[in-house]
């Protein structure tokens, strides 16, 4: 028997143990970080969501509300703005079937300057110029400091003095409220969307959550499901009332006729 045979056997078993240990280490790391690598989808919030501070697009009588949480420096948010929203606008917003509620979720650690961009959009909104600044901010995409934002405000016809005074004012509180709300709802990335209906008190009853710039067909399917859900169906109470009234009247008339016949015989 060769003298190297025992050494080869030992090396074989050592390689096997090392491989198993490495695989076990990888498995343990995956197990410990599974929630970070594969976060669970956000659950539908049980409580209604407020529309306070949101910028609305569409009529207030629309049966469906799409709440968007967005970041002006997020490329996927831009994709939604360019590739998906035009279809939804044509099919649902312009036809009065859906209203879009825009909220701010700048993720500053990934997109520096995005928080200031959100504040700029709100300041433009105070001069009734939200949409033009909103579009310009998405087009700019980077380098959004105070000086550049003031230039953009001037290019879009805003009063720059009023804009500058507003930029670091109380609009920051609205942006922070939107961020905290998104985080409380488990919406860790952007864009993220809530599909629901407006309640009488101005809040939104959420029925579905969408994460990311999904294909337009996914949004359309979610909106159609919302429109077809029992909460959105036209009330049948008037029809029931009419049918019941007719039935009651018929029974009363039949009873009256029997009495009338009985008295005339």
XYZ file of C-alpha atoms in Angstrom:
265
model
C 0.000 0.000 0.000
C 1.392 3.420 -0.925
C 2.488 5.692 1.936
C 0.554 8.572 0.399
C -2.791 6.752 0.629
C -3.512 7.719 4.269
C -2.598 11.326 3.544
C -4.964 11.377 0.548
C -7.748 9.943 2.704
C -7.190 12.568 5.396
C -7.119 15.334 2.790
C -10.352 14.010 1.260
C -12.147 14.070 4.599
C -10.733 17.482 5.503
C -11.927 18.877 2.176
C -15.347 17.384 2.824
C -15.582 18.834 6.328
C -14.400 22.247 5.071
C -17.013 22.211 2.296
C -19.802 21.241 4.696
C -18.702 23.935 7.160
C -18.648 26.564 4.403
C -22.124 25.553 3.195
C -23.408 25.622 6.768
C -21.942 29.102 7.239
C -23.648 30.333 4.081
C -26.935 28.774 5.205
C -26.673 30.458 8.633
C -25.902 33.842 7.044
C -28.885 33.490 4.716
C -31.120 32.502 7.624
C -29.964 35.462 9.725
C -30.387 37.971 6.892
C -33.363 36.445 5.080
C -35.714 39.283 6.049
C -33.236 41.856 4.695
C -32.541 39.994 1.457
C -36.153 38.972 0.822
C -38.422 41.355 2.739
C -42.047 40.205 2.999
C -44.581 42.148 0.952
C -46.240 44.938 2.947
C -49.606 43.997 4.329
C -52.739 45.944 3.558
C -53.160 48.503 6.376
C -56.152 47.834 8.585
C -56.716 51.505 9.414
C -57.659 54.097 6.785
C -54.834 56.245 5.401
C -55.086 60.031 5.504
C -54.901 62.164 2.354
C -53.789 65.195 4.352
C -50.994 67.018 2.548
C -51.195 64.860 -0.581
C -51.273 66.509 -3.997
C -54.350 65.231 -5.819
C -54.812 64.679 -9.525
C -58.294 63.873 -10.777
C -61.842 64.512 -9.569
C -62.870 64.131 -5.928
C -65.797 61.922 -6.944
C -63.533 59.190 -8.361
C -64.398 55.846 -6.687
C -60.773 54.620 -6.582
C -57.761 56.368 -5.028
C -54.172 55.485 -5.949
C -51.802 56.807 -3.273
C -48.222 57.098 -4.567
C -45.119 57.399 -2.352
C -42.285 58.665 -4.547
C -38.707 59.992 -4.645
C -37.747 62.538 -7.323
C -34.260 61.021 -7.712
C -35.465 57.416 -7.933
C -35.095 55.977 -11.474
C -37.984 53.564 -10.925
C -40.220 56.465 -9.885
C -39.289 58.186 -13.148
C -40.167 55.008 -15.023
C -43.632 55.045 -13.457
C -44.018 58.731 -14.333
C -42.977 58.232 -17.974
C -44.161 54.736 -18.892
C -47.116 53.867 -16.677
C -48.854 57.002 -15.460
C -49.839 58.229 -18.964
C -51.834 55.012 -19.489
C -53.498 55.254 -16.080
C -54.190 58.938 -16.680
C -55.952 58.220 -19.970
C -57.946 55.208 -18.796
C -58.840 56.119 -15.230
C -57.989 59.669 -14.131
C -59.348 61.507 -17.182
C -62.481 59.333 -17.118
C -63.192 60.123 -13.459
C -62.733 56.535 -12.263
C -59.552 57.122 -10.238
C -57.784 59.926 -8.404
C -54.003 59.972 -7.863
C -52.745 61.162 -4.457
C -49.017 61.977 -4.584
C -46.988 61.730 -1.371
C -43.273 62.170 -0.751
C -40.867 59.430 0.302
C -37.363 60.747 -0.426
C -34.702 58.226 0.613
C -31.886 60.622 1.374
C -29.247 57.989 2.201
C -29.530 56.641 -1.357
C -30.488 59.830 -3.214
C -28.857 62.880 -1.574
C -30.887 65.989 -2.314
C -34.187 64.163 -2.754
C -35.651 65.594 0.464
C -34.966 69.158 -0.669
C -36.512 68.298 -4.039
C -39.732 67.211 -2.324
C -39.781 70.458 -0.352
C -39.303 72.383 -3.610
C -42.302 70.639 -5.158
C -44.490 71.553 -2.181
C -43.293 75.168 -2.331
C -44.191 75.295 -6.016
C -47.595 73.908 -5.082
C -48.170 76.899 -2.812
C -47.921 79.032 -5.935
C -50.233 76.646 -7.861
C -47.286 75.376 -9.916
C -46.808 71.921 -8.421
C -47.188 69.936 -11.645
C -44.653 71.934 -13.672
C -42.039 71.719 -10.890
C -42.904 68.067 -10.293
C -42.175 67.261 -13.945
C -39.002 69.369 -13.989
C -37.650 67.667 -10.857
C -38.032 64.216 -12.382
C -36.306 65.439 -15.552
C -33.397 66.980 -13.612
C -32.501 63.762 -11.848
C -29.343 64.934 -9.990
C -27.472 67.954 -8.627
C -30.509 69.365 -6.868
C -29.073 71.893 -4.425
C -30.689 75.140 -3.279
C -29.152 77.272 -6.046
C -30.285 74.883 -8.779
C -33.780 74.613 -7.342
C -34.146 78.401 -7.301
C -33.060 78.476 -10.968
C -35.666 75.851 -11.789
C -38.309 77.830 -9.921
C -37.464 80.913 -11.951
C -37.581 78.912 -15.213
C -41.042 77.669 -14.280
C -42.370 81.167 -13.598
C -42.421 81.083 -9.801
C -41.820 84.013 -7.485
C -38.252 83.092 -6.470
C -38.236 85.180 -3.294
C -41.374 83.483 -2.019
C -40.001 80.120 -3.161
C -36.684 80.592 -1.305
C -38.442 81.611 1.900
C -40.645 78.543 1.661
C -37.917 76.017 0.811
C -36.657 75.489 4.363
C -39.919 76.316 6.105
C -42.780 74.194 7.342
C -42.968 72.175 4.103
C -40.212 70.042 5.631
C -42.710 68.909 8.271
C -45.067 67.624 5.566
C -42.252 65.707 3.869
C -41.239 64.131 7.192
C -44.856 63.168 7.889
C -45.055 61.424 4.525
C -41.764 59.596 5.170
C -42.879 58.396 8.614
C -46.223 57.292 7.207
C -44.554 55.274 4.426
C -42.190 53.631 6.915
C -45.052 52.826 9.308
C -46.860 51.129 6.409
C -43.798 48.987 5.673
C -43.065 50.719 2.366
C -39.266 50.548 2.430
C -38.616 51.361 -1.238
C -39.939 53.641 -3.940
C -42.207 53.908 -5.710
C -44.914 52.281 -3.627
C -48.674 52.503 -4.044
C -51.883 51.981 -2.102
C -55.097 51.195 -3.986
C -58.294 52.049 -2.141
C -61.478 54.091 -1.880
C -62.147 57.486 -0.303
C -64.252 57.364 2.828
C -66.660 60.057 3.953
C -64.114 61.553 6.361
C -61.558 62.043 3.566
C -59.369 59.049 4.429
C -58.643 56.047 2.186
C -59.693 52.475 2.845
C -56.822 50.488 1.322
C -57.568 47.204 -0.471
C -54.239 46.484 -2.174
C -50.531 47.431 -2.008
C -48.241 47.644 -5.070
C -44.454 47.920 -4.758
C -42.256 49.222 -7.546
C -42.842 50.456 -11.088
C -44.797 47.387 -12.123
C -46.141 47.048 -15.678
C -49.196 49.130 -16.452
C -51.231 45.925 -16.708
C -50.590 45.192 -13.009
C -51.943 48.606 -12.008
C -54.925 48.234 -14.320
C -55.730 44.814 -12.841
C -55.536 46.177 -9.286
C -57.748 49.155 -10.147
C -60.289 46.930 -11.889
C -60.363 44.601 -8.869
C -60.995 47.616 -6.655
C -63.789 48.854 -8.916
C -65.382 45.393 -8.920
C -65.080 44.825 -5.155
C -68.255 44.952 -3.031
C -67.218 48.214 -1.425
C -67.253 49.927 -4.801
C -70.408 48.300 -6.226
C -73.420 50.605 -6.666
C -75.836 50.259 -3.785
C -78.871 48.064 -4.397
C -80.847 49.682 -1.579
C -82.997 51.875 -3.873
C -83.892 48.835 -6.014
C -84.773 46.751 -2.956
C -86.886 49.618 -1.625
C -88.818 49.960 -4.877
C -89.429 46.216 -5.282
C -90.420 45.888 -1.636
C -92.765 48.842 -1.922
C -94.451 47.429 -4.996
C -94.825 44.033 -3.323
C -96.317 45.584 -0.173
C -98.714 47.676 -2.223
C -99.825 44.586 -4.145
C -100.515 42.660 -0.927
C -102.503 45.570 0.536
C -104.533 45.929 -2.677
C -105.232 42.181 -2.761
C -106.390 42.230 0.873
C -108.578 45.292 0.213
C -110.198 43.673 -2.836
C -111.038 40.512 -0.909
C -112.691 42.590 1.787
C -114.509 44.645 -0.837
C -115.822 41.510 -2.585
C -116.863 39.988 0.752
C -118.910 43.095 1.641
C -120.634 43.379 -1.723
C -121.811 39.742 -1.861
